[in-house]
Short mmCIF file of C-alpha atoms in Angstrom, two decimals:
data_model
loop_
_atom_site.label_atom_id
_atom_site.label_comp_id
_atom_site.label_asym_id
_atom_site.label_seq_id
_atom_site.Cartn_x
_atom_site.Cartn_y
_atom_site.Cartn_z
CA MET A 29 27.51 -6.10 -15.18
CA TYR A 30 24.13 -7.81 -15.10
CA TYR A 31 23.34 -6.34 -11.66
CA GLY A 32 24.29 -2.87 -12.84
CA ARG A 33 21.95 -3.15 -15.79
CA LYS A 34 19.05 -4.19 -13.55
CA LYS A 35 19.83 -1.33 -11.18
CA GLY A 36 19.65 1.02 -14.14
CA ILE A 37 16.20 -0.25 -15.02
CA ILE A 38 14.97 0.30 -11.48
CA ILE A 39 16.31 3.85 -11.29
CA ALA A 40 14.91 4.72 -14.71
CA ILE A 41 11.46 3.41 -13.88
CA ILE A 42 11.28 5.03 -10.42
CA VAL A 43 12.62 8.41 -11.43
CA ILE A 44 11.08 8.78 -14.89
CA ALA A 45 8.00 6.57 -15.26
CA ILE A 46 6.38 7.53 -11.93
CA ILE A 47 6.88 11.21 -12.64
CA LEU A 48 5.40 10.74 -16.10
CA VAL A 49 2.32 9.04 -14.67
CA VAL A 50 1.77 11.13 -11.53
CA GLY A 51 3.12 14.47 -12.57
CA ILE A 52 2.13 14.86 -16.21
CA GLY A 53 -1.26 13.17 -16.38
CA GLY A 54 -3.55 16.07 -15.52
CA THR A 55 -1.46 18.70 -17.29
CA CYS A 56 -1.50 16.85 -20.61
CA LEU A 57 -5.28 16.60 -20.67
CA TYR A 58 -5.45 20.36 -20.38
CA MET A 59 -2.63 21.33 -22.73
CA PHE A 60 -2.65 18.83 -25.56
CA THR A 61 -5.83 18.74 -27.66
CA ASP A 62 -6.44 17.65 -31.24
CA LEU A 63 -5.52 21.19 -32.37
CA PHE A 64 -1.90 20.17 -31.91
CA LYS A 65 -0.79 17.72 -34.55
CA SER A 66 2.89 17.23 -33.76
CA ASN A 67 4.01 13.75 -32.78
CA GLU A 68 5.19 15.14 -29.44
CA LYS A 69 1.85 16.69 -28.50
CA LEU A 70 -0.19 13.72 -29.65
CA PHE A 71 2.05 11.24 -27.84
CA TRP A 72 1.47 13.02 -24.52
CA LYS A 73 -2.22 13.47 -25.21
CA TYR A 74 -2.81 9.73 -25.66
CA MET A 75 -0.36 8.81 -22.91
CA SER A 76 -2.35 10.98 -20.50
CA LYS A 77 -5.55 9.15 -21.49
CA GLU A 78 -3.87 5.85 -20.66
CA THR A 79 -2.64 7.03 -17.24
CA GLU A 80 -6.14 8.29 -16.47
CA LYS A 81 -7.53 4.79 -17.04
CA LEU A 82 -4.90 3.33 -14.71
CA GLU A 83 -5.92 5.48 -11.76
CA ILE A 84 -7.26 3.40 -8.85
CA THR A 85 -10.46 4.74 -7.30
CA PRO A 86 -10.06 5.40 -3.56
CA ASN A 87 -11.86 2.83 -1.40
CA LEU A 88 -14.09 5.19 0.57
CA GLN A 89 -15.85 2.30 2.31
CA MET A 90 -12.65 0.99 3.90
CA GLN A 91 -11.32 4.48 4.61
CA GLU A 92 -14.44 5.16 6.70
CA ILE A 93 -14.20 1.75 8.39
CA GLU A 94 -10.53 2.27 9.28
CA LYS A 95 -11.30 5.72 10.65
CA LYS A 96 -14.02 4.25 12.89
CA LYS A 97 -11.64 1.52 14.09
CA GLN A 98 -9.33 4.22 15.44
CA GLU A 99 -12.14 5.64 17.57
CA THR A 100 -14.52 2.79 18.42
CA PRO A 101 -13.96 -0.64 20.08
CA TYR A 102 -14.81 -3.70 17.98
CA ILE A 103 -14.91 -7.48 18.18
CA THR A 104 -13.94 -9.93 15.45
CA ASN A 105 -14.50 -13.55 14.49
CA ALA A 106 -12.34 -15.06 11.78
CA LYS A 107 -11.44 -18.41 10.24
CA VAL A 108 -9.06 -19.80 7.64
CA GLU A 109 -9.86 -22.94 5.63
CA LEU A 110 -7.83 -24.88 3.04
CA SER A 111 -8.71 -27.09 0.08
CA SER A 112 -7.20 -28.69 -3.03
CA THR A 113 -8.31 -30.37 -6.23
CA ASN A 114 -5.86 -33.17 -5.36
CA ASN A 115 -8.25 -35.53 -3.56
CA GLU A 116 -5.55 -37.21 -1.49
CA ILE A 117 -4.19 -33.90 -0.21
CA ASN A 118 -7.64 -32.34 0.08
CA ASN A 119 -8.83 -35.02 2.50
CA ASN A 120 -6.22 -33.79 4.97
CA LEU A 121 -6.40 -30.07 4.19
CA GLN A 122 -10.13 -29.88 4.83
CA LYS A 123 -9.58 -31.19 8.36
CA ILE A 124 -7.38 -28.16 9.15
CA LYS A 125 -8.94 -24.89 10.27
CA LEU A 126 -7.63 -21.76 11.97
CA VAL A 127 -10.16 -19.92 14.14
CA SER A 128 -9.71 -16.54 15.85
CA GLU A 129 -11.80 -14.38 18.18
CA GLY A 130 -10.62 -10.87 18.94
CA LYS A 131 -11.33 -7.69 20.91
CA THR A 132 -9.73 -4.39 19.94
CA ASP A 133 -9.81 -0.84 21.29
CA LYS A 134 -7.19 1.16 19.39
CA SER A 135 -7.98 4.40 21.19
CA ASN A 136 -6.79 2.72 24.41
CA ASN A 137 -3.91 0.73 22.86
CA TYR A 138 -5.61 -2.59 23.53
CA ALA A 139 -6.01 -5.72 21.42
CA TYR A 140 -6.68 -9.33 22.37
CA SER A 141 -7.21 -12.46 20.31
CA GLU A 142 -7.53 -16.16 21.00
CA ASN A 143 -6.34 -18.24 18.06
CA LYS A 144 -7.01 -21.96 17.66
CA LEU A 145 -5.61 -24.55 15.29
CA GLU A 146 -8.30 -27.16 14.73
CA TYR A 147 -7.93 -30.60 13.18
CA SER A 148 -10.95 -32.85 12.56
CA ASN A 149 -13.10 -30.38 14.54
CA SER A 150 -10.87 -30.65 17.64
CA THR A 151 -8.58 -27.91 18.95
CA ILE A 152 -4.98 -29.12 18.88
CA PHE A 153 -3.22 -25.83 19.63
CA ASN A 154 -4.26 -22.57 21.28
CA LEU A 155 -2.36 -19.27 21.12
CA LYS A 156 -3.37 -16.01 22.80
CA TYR A 157 -2.16 -12.56 21.71
CA LEU A 158 -2.47 -9.51 23.95
CA HIS A 159 -1.45 -5.91 23.30
CA ASP A 160 -1.83 -3.79 26.42
CA GLU A 161 -0.46 -0.23 26.31
CA ASP A 162 3.16 -0.61 25.09
CA ILE A 163 3.52 -4.38 25.70
CA TYR A 164 2.91 -7.03 23.04
CA ALA A 165 2.65 -10.59 24.36
CA LEU A 166 1.87 -14.20 23.39
CA LYS A 167 0.76 -17.15 25.49
CA SER A 168 0.15 -20.86 24.94
CA ASP A 169 -0.40 -23.11 27.93
CA GLU A 170 1.36 -25.95 26.10
CA ILE A 171 4.55 -23.87 25.94
CA VAL A 172 4.51 -21.67 29.05
CA ASN A 173 1.83 -20.89 31.64
CA ALA A 174 2.25 -17.10 31.38
CA TYR A 175 2.40 -14.45 28.69
CA VAL A 176 5.78 -13.72 27.17
CA GLY A 177 5.94 -10.13 25.99
CA VAL A 178 8.08 -7.35 24.57
CA ARG A 179 7.86 -3.74 25.67
CA ASN A 180 7.89 -1.44 22.65
CA LYS A 181 10.85 0.59 23.98
CA ASN A 182 14.63 0.25 23.68
CA LEU A 183 14.20 -2.49 21.08
CA ASN A 184 17.74 -2.04 19.82
CA VAL A 185 19.06 -2.94 23.31
CA LEU A 186 16.82 -6.03 23.38
CA MET A 187 18.13 -7.14 19.98
CA GLN A 188 21.70 -6.81 21.25
CA LYS A 189 20.86 -8.95 24.29
CA LEU A 190 19.42 -11.58 21.95
CA GLY A 191 22.60 -11.55 19.86
CA ILE A 192 20.72 -10.33 16.79
CA THR A 193 22.78 -8.12 14.49
CA SER A 194 21.53 -6.52 11.30
CA ASN A 195 22.55 -3.93 8.72
CA ILE A 196 19.05 -2.50 9.08
CA ASN A 197 18.73 0.26 11.66
CA ILE A 198 16.60 -1.09 14.52
CA PRO A 199 14.45 1.70 16.03
CA ASP A 200 13.99 2.22 19.75
CA GLU A 201 10.29 1.59 19.23
CA ILE A 202 8.01 0.53 16.39
CA VAL A 203 5.37 3.10 15.44
CA PRO A 204 2.27 1.84 13.59
CA ILE A 205 2.21 3.05 10.00
CA ASP A 206 -0.74 5.07 8.72
CA TYR A 207 -0.55 4.02 5.07
CA LEU A 208 -3.31 6.42 4.00
CA LYS A 209 -1.28 9.29 5.45
CA VAL A 210 1.96 8.05 3.88
CA THR A 211 0.54 7.69 0.38
CA ASN A 212 -1.52 10.87 0.42
CA LEU A 213 -0.21 13.90 -1.46
CA THR A 214 -1.86 17.32 -1.37
CA GLU A 215 -2.76 19.07 -4.60
CA GLN A 216 -0.04 21.61 -3.83
CA GLU A 217 2.57 18.85 -3.46
CA LYS A 218 1.46 17.19 -6.70
CA SER A 219 1.60 20.54 -8.50
CA HIS A 220 5.12 21.22 -7.23
CA ILE A 221 6.41 17.82 -8.36
CA ASN A 222 4.72 18.32 -11.74
CA GLU A 223 6.12 21.80 -12.35
CA THR A 224 9.63 20.98 -11.11
CA TYR A 225 10.35 17.59 -12.64
CA THR A 226 8.14 17.49 -15.73
CA ASN A 227 10.07 20.45 -17.10
CA ILE A 228 13.37 18.62 -16.58
CA ILE A 229 12.15 15.63 -18.56
CA MET A 230 10.57 17.68 -21.35
CA GLU A 231 13.59 19.97 -21.74
CA ASN A 232 15.90 16.98 -22.23
CA ILE A 233 13.76 15.25 -24.86
CA THR A 234 14.15 16.61 -28.40
CA LYS A 235 11.44 16.46 -31.07
CA ASP A 236 13.30 13.80 -33.06
CA CYS A 237 12.72 11.36 -30.17
CA TYR A 238 9.03 11.22 -31.18
CA SER A 239 7.59 9.33 -34.14
CA ARG A 240 4.26 8.22 -35.57
CA GLN A 241 3.12 5.06 -37.41
CA THR A 242 -0.21 4.85 -39.20
CA GLU A 243 -2.08 1.57 -39.70
CA ALA A 244 -0.28 -0.07 -36.79
CA VAL A 245 -2.14 -3.35 -36.20
CA VAL A 246 -2.37 -4.56 -32.59
CA GLU A 247 -4.33 -7.35 -30.93
CA LYS A 248 -6.30 -6.86 -27.74
CA ASP A 249 -8.32 -9.65 -26.11
CA GLY A 250 -8.25 -11.61 -29.37
CA VAL A 251 -9.50 -8.68 -31.50
CA SER A 252 -7.30 -6.91 -34.09
CA TYR A 253 -7.31 -3.10 -34.29
CA THR A 254 -5.79 -0.86 -36.96
CA THR A 255 -4.41 2.08 -35.02
CA THR A 256 -2.13 5.07 -35.18
CA SER A 257 0.77 4.70 -32.80
CA TYR A 258 2.87 7.45 -31.22
CA ARG A 259 6.31 6.56 -29.94
CA LEU A 260 8.94 8.11 -27.68
CA ASP A 261 12.48 6.68 -27.91
CA LEU A 262 14.95 7.38 -25.11
CA SER A 263 18.55 6.32 -25.53
CA SER A 264 20.51 5.02 -22.55
CA GLU A 265 22.64 8.20 -22.60
CA LEU A 266 19.53 10.40 -22.57
CA ILE A 267 18.01 8.47 -19.67
CA SER A 268 21.26 8.84 -17.74
CA ASN A 269 21.26 12.61 -18.33
CA ILE A 270 17.61 12.93 -17.24
CA VAL A 271 18.24 10.94 -14.07
CA LEU A 272 21.33 13.02 -13.29
CA ASN A 273 19.46 16.31 -13.81
CA ILE A 274 16.55 15.13 -11.65
CA LEU A 275 18.88 14.06 -8.84
CA ASN A 276 20.83 17.33 -8.92
CA THR A 277 17.57 19.30 -8.85
CA LEU A 278 16.26 17.20 -5.97
CA LYS A 279 19.33 18.07 -3.88
CA THR A 280 18.26 21.74 -3.85
CA ASP A 281 14.48 21.18 -3.86
CA SER A 282 13.63 21.85 -0.20
CA VAL A 283 9.90 21.24 -0.70
CA THR A 284 10.33 17.71 -2.08
CA LEU A 285 13.19 16.90 0.31
CA ASN A 286 11.02 17.82 3.29
CA LEU A 287 8.16 15.80 1.82
CA ILE A 288 10.41 12.74 1.50
CA THR A 289 11.70 13.08 5.07
CA THR A 290 8.13 13.39 6.38
CA LYS A 291 6.99 10.25 4.56
CA ALA A 292 10.17 8.40 5.61
CA ASN A 293 9.56 9.32 9.25
CA ASP A 294 5.98 8.05 8.95
CA LEU A 295 7.42 4.76 7.66
CA GLY A 296 9.96 4.55 10.48
CA LEU A 297 12.97 4.52 8.14
CA SER A 298 16.56 5.26 9.14
CA GLU A 299 18.28 8.66 9.21
CA GLU A 300 19.59 8.39 5.66
CA TYR A 301 15.98 8.97 4.57
CA THR A 302 14.48 10.89 7.52
CA THR A 303 16.87 13.87 7.44
CA VAL A 304 17.59 16.24 4.58
CA ASP A 305 21.35 15.79 5.03
CA GLY A 306 20.90 12.01 4.94
CA ILE A 307 18.91 12.15 1.70
CA ILE A 308 21.44 14.50 0.07
CA THR A 309 24.26 12.13 1.03
CA THR A 310 22.31 9.21 -0.45
CA ILE A 311 21.71 11.20 -3.65
CA ASP A 312 25.43 12.04 -3.90
CA ASN A 313 26.25 8.33 -3.57
CA ILE A 314 23.79 7.48 -6.36
CA ILE A 315 25.23 10.19 -8.62
CA GLU A 316 28.76 8.96 -7.94
CA ASN A 317 27.78 5.45 -9.04
CA LEU A 318 25.70 6.46 -12.09
CA GLU A 319 28.65 5.88 -14.42
CA ASN A 320 28.62 2.22 -13.34
CA VAL A 321 24.92 1.83 -14.19
CA ASN A 322 24.10 0.33 -17.58
CA PHE A 323 20.90 2.07 -18.63
CA ILE A 324 18.94 0.48 -21.45
CA ASP A 325 17.49 2.15 -24.53
CA THR A 326 13.79 2.47 -23.68
CA SER A 327 10.74 3.25 -25.82
CA PHE A 328 7.18 4.19 -24.87
CA VAL A 329 4.39 3.54 -27.41
CA VAL A 330 0.71 4.50 -27.25
CA TYR A 331 -1.90 3.19 -29.70
CA ASN A 332 -4.79 5.48 -30.73
CA TYR A 333 -8.01 3.95 -32.07
CA LYS A 334 -10.84 6.35 -32.92
CA GLY A 335 -9.56 9.00 -30.54
CA GLU A 336 -9.00 6.70 -27.58
CA THR A 337 -5.87 4.99 -26.26
CA ILE A 338 -6.50 1.26 -26.40
CA MET A 339 -3.01 0.05 -25.48
CA SER A 340 0.46 1.22 -24.45
CA GLU A 341 3.87 -0.46 -24.41
CA VAL A 342 7.22 0.00 -22.70
CA LEU A 343 10.10 -1.55 -24.66
CA LEU A 344 13.47 -2.20 -23.02
CA LYS A 345 15.89 -2.92 -25.87
CA ASN A 346 16.79 -6.64 -26.18
CA THR A 347 15.50 -7.15 -22.63
CA SER A 348 11.75 -7.03 -22.20
CA LYS A 349 8.42 -5.57 -23.28
CA ILE A 350 5.57 -4.44 -21.04
CA THR A 351 2.10 -4.13 -22.58
CA ILE A 352 -0.58 -2.26 -20.63
CA TYR A 353 -4.25 -1.55 -21.21
CA ALA A 354 -7.30 -0.89 -19.09
CA ASP A 355 -11.01 -1.44 -19.62
CA ASN A 356 -12.95 -3.18 -16.86
CA TRP A 357 -9.62 -4.77 -15.86
CA ILE A 358 -6.12 -3.30 -15.80
CA LYS A 359 -4.05 -5.80 -17.79
CA ILE A 360 -0.26 -5.94 -17.85
CA LYS A 361 1.78 -8.36 -19.95
CA TYR A 362 5.50 -8.65 -19.19
CA GLU A 363 7.61 -10.45 -21.81
CA ASN A 364 11.23 -11.42 -21.12
CA PHE A 365 13.67 -11.64 -24.02
CA GLU A 366 16.81 -12.56 -22.07
CA GLU A 367 18.06 -16.13 -22.26
CA ASP A 368 18.73 -16.44 -18.52
CA ALA A 369 15.31 -15.02 -17.50
CA GLU A 370 13.38 -16.90 -14.82
CA PHE A 371 10.22 -16.76 -16.94
CA ASP A 372 9.17 -15.82 -20.48
CA ILE A 373 5.75 -14.23 -20.03
CA MET A 374 3.93 -12.93 -16.97
CA ASN A 375 0.35 -11.67 -17.18
CA ILE A 376 -1.18 -9.51 -14.44
CA GLU A 377 -4.86 -8.53 -14.29
CA ILE A 378 -6.35 -6.17 -11.71
CA ALA A 379 -9.98 -5.16 -11.19
CA SER A 380 -11.63 -3.19 -8.39
CA ASN A 381 -15.09 -1.88 -7.65
CA ASN A 382 -15.94 0.35 -4.71
CA THR A 383 -19.14 1.75 -3.21
CA THR A 384 -19.90 3.08 0.26
CA THR A 385 -21.14 -0.35 1.40
CA GLN A 386 -19.19 -2.85 -0.72
CA SER A 387 -15.74 -3.11 -2.25
CA THR A 388 -13.99 -5.78 -4.28
CA LEU A 389 -10.43 -6.29 -5.47
CA ASN A 390 -9.44 -9.06 -7.87
CA ILE A 391 -5.85 -9.79 -8.89
CA LYS A 392 -4.72 -12.58 -11.20
CA VAL A 393 -1.09 -13.40 -12.01
CA SER A 394 -0.06 -16.13 -14.46
CA VAL A 395 3.49 -17.16 -15.40
CA ASP A 396 4.21 -18.94 -18.70
CA ASN A 397 0.72 -20.47 -18.58
CA GLU A 398 2.12 -22.89 -16.00
CA THR A 399 1.42 -21.18 -12.69
CA GLU A 400 -1.56 -18.99 -11.83
CA VAL A 401 -2.22 -17.13 -8.58
CA THR A 402 -5.46 -15.27 -7.87
CA LEU A 403 -6.41 -13.00 -4.99
CA ASP A 404 -10.04 -12.01 -4.44
CA ILE A 405 -11.01 -9.60 -1.65
CA GLU A 406 -14.57 -8.58 -0.84
CA ASN A 407 -15.69 -6.26 1.95
CA GLU A 408 -19.38 -5.81 2.72
CA GLY A 409 -20.73 -3.45 5.37
CA SER A 410 -20.50 0.17 6.43
CA VAL A 411 -19.98 2.51 9.35
CA ALA A 412 -23.75 3.00 9.49
CA ASP A 413 -24.31 -0.76 9.76
CA GLU A 414 -21.56 -0.99 12.41
CA THR A 415 -20.57 -4.34 10.88
CA LEU A 416 -18.16 -5.51 8.21
CA THR A 417 -17.71 -8.91 6.58
CA THR A 418 -14.43 -9.58 4.80
CA ASN A 419 -13.86 -12.55 2.48
CA ILE A 420 -10.42 -13.23 1.02
CA THR A 421 -9.64 -16.12 -1.31
CA VAL A 422 -6.15 -17.03 -2.52
CA THR A 423 -5.88 -19.67 -5.24
CA VAL A 424 -2.70 -21.21 -6.65
CA THR A 425 -2.82 -23.46 -9.71
CA GLN A 426 0.25 -25.39 -10.87
CA ASN A 427 0.77 -28.69 -12.68
CA ASN A 428 -3.02 -29.00 -13.15
CA GLU A 429 -3.57 -28.91 -9.39
CA THR A 430 -5.30 -26.10 -7.51
CA TYR A 431 -4.81 -25.12 -3.87
CA GLU A 432 -7.15 -22.64 -2.20
CA MET A 433 -7.13 -20.72 1.07
CA THR A 434 -10.22 -18.82 2.22
CA TYR A 435 -10.23 -16.24 4.99
CA THR A 436 -13.50 -14.95 6.46
CA LYS A 437 -13.72 -12.23 9.09
CA ASP A 438 -16.73 -10.60 10.73
CA THR A 439 -16.22 -7.27 12.49
CA GLU A 440 -18.76 -5.66 14.82
CA PHE A 441 -18.41 -2.27 16.47
CA VAL A 442 -19.45 -2.09 20.13
CA ASP A 443 -19.83 0.56 22.81
CA GLU A 444 -17.46 -1.15 25.22
CA LEU A 445 -15.35 -4.31 25.36
CA GLU A 446 -16.43 -6.87 27.94
CA ASN A 447 -14.43 -9.41 29.98
CA ILE A 448 -11.08 -8.01 28.91
CA GLU A 449 -7.82 -9.63 29.99
CA GLU A 450 -4.96 -7.37 31.05
CA LEU A 451 -1.21 -7.77 31.46
CA ASN A 452 0.56 -7.33 34.78
CA GLU A 453 3.79 -8.40 36.51
CA THR A 454 2.22 -11.67 37.72
CA ASN A 455 0.99 -13.00 34.37
CA CYS A 456 3.60 -11.72 31.90
CA ALA A 457 7.37 -12.13 31.50
CA ILE A 458 8.68 -9.01 29.72
CA LEU A 459 11.85 -9.88 27.80
CA ASN A 460 13.24 -6.32 27.97
CA ASP A 461 13.59 -6.63 31.76
CA TYR A 462 15.83 -9.74 31.68
CA SER A 463 19.62 -9.71 31.85
CA GLN A 464 21.33 -11.18 28.80
CA GLN A 465 22.21 -14.41 30.63
CA ASP A 466 18.68 -14.92 31.99
CA LEU A 467 17.22 -13.99 28.61
CA ASN A 468 19.41 -16.57 26.90
CA THR A 469 18.27 -19.28 29.32
CA LEU A 470 14.61 -18.35 28.90
CA MET A 471 14.76 -18.16 25.10
CA GLN A 472 16.47 -21.53 24.76
CA ALA A 473 13.83 -23.14 27.01
CA LEU A 474 11.01 -21.50 25.04
CA ILE A 475 12.44 -22.51 21.66
CA ASN A 476 12.99 -26.10 22.73
CA GLN A 477 9.41 -26.34 24.02
CA ILE A 478 8.02 -24.67 20.88
CA ILE A 479 9.87 -27.20 18.71
CA THR A 480 8.62 -30.11 20.82
CA VAL A 481 5.01 -28.92 20.56
CA PHE A 482 5.38 -28.18 16.85
CA ASN A 483 6.65 -31.67 16.10
CA GLN A 484 3.77 -33.18 18.07
CA LYS A 485 1.17 -31.16 16.14
CA ALA A 486 2.94 -31.78 12.83
CA GLN A 487 2.53 -35.54 13.32
CA ILE A 488 -1.17 -35.08 14.07
CA ILE A 489 -1.84 -33.18 10.83
CA GLY A 490 0.44 -35.37 8.74
CA VAL A 491 3.58 -33.21 8.43
CA LEU A 492 6.40 -35.72 8.86
CA ASN A 493 9.51 -33.50 8.85
CA THR A 494 11.05 -33.06 12.31
CA VAL A 495 12.33 -29.61 13.33
CA THR A 496 15.34 -29.13 15.62
CA ASN A 497 16.60 -26.05 17.45
CA PRO A 498 18.70 -24.01 14.95
CA ILE A 499 19.56 -21.20 17.36
CA PRO A 500 22.96 -21.32 19.10
CA GLN A 501 23.54 -20.33 22.69
CA ILE A 502 24.09 -16.60 23.16
CA THR A 503 27.35 -15.67 24.84
CA PRO A 504 26.56 -13.06 27.50
CA ASN A 505 28.47 -9.77 27.54
CA GLN A 506 30.48 -9.23 30.70
CA ASN A 507 28.52 -6.05 31.46
CA SER A 508 25.02 -7.58 31.02
#
């Protein structure tokens, strides 16, 4: 029962909220002006203003850098350092450093990096990574004196040889994902989604679902505002009907179905998402199980102060409340009302700033004022400079103690890579080429040596727990 209710929340948010934000935003700004005074029109007017504030500006700097990386070789130098406000722990953490030097030429399917674990300014472990054409390989002289690699073909056969079974469909090969391509929608595609699915939502919502409250007092960043609020109440039955109508429409919407299959193929997903028939079968299964989903009465509230939306809320009856507003930061407050909830209040803050030569992203998450995690990313440089410096800081604060990890990476574009190392049959063992019995013998030897080396290094840096080999022997198939 509890799982079904959560599943209902997920479906409702994915199918309704995303369409409201993506599909309706631009249309509402055009259609709903102050000339319309109905609660319905004014709700959508101020909701559209809120969604406009939540739009994330494209990072043109990094888009240009990533485009250049596809065409031009580059070298990198990176390091990771650790620290803590706990002096006893910090004394050890500051002795640990990860250092990496790399060479990459994506246009020729080549990447190399030498990665070192340092302790007290001495290298205690060295690991090389080499991607050459369709082979991906690792090497550490302390484990084996040659590269051990995987050919990016017939991966499902290799997994069977290794005795690895999974409910997830394992592809024959892994194709790198172009996330910019996956997330990009054309104006025509956006317009189609808007026209098709916005109408379904609007036609199912009657005027009595909307209401208005004057002199609604809300607090934002410690300041009280007297606002006019506009509210949309959706019953669980109404949400179920909207979801059902959207799913039935999607089954016959060839444009959106083909769009989904294209994006799913780009992500390397299984056939249930990469073919129209597979998606329709999945939709039919969802529809069949809708009666077992416990949707929750849900309300959306927007607060208007002097013609601007200063705050919005999503209320899930007797379950939770989500408060959202955006100024310089996007701020989200998630409040749990259920007794068995893992936390009571989670606050999320997001800020970004992008120019052609510098971009920053700052994310802060706090839970019940007990745990706080921050992520700060800064990129400085440009295609014209042919250099980029990336600084990433992750900070975790709990029980009045703070732990910090900093990652620094310098990237420089070059005309040609020098002193490159290549893979061949004399310096690389390719796992795909081994019989199951030989592969089993090799893997057990590698794992045992990895564990031995790990335990040695763990003692050096003060990690006392001893690791043993958890992997059982693989029983070879008679035909392998």
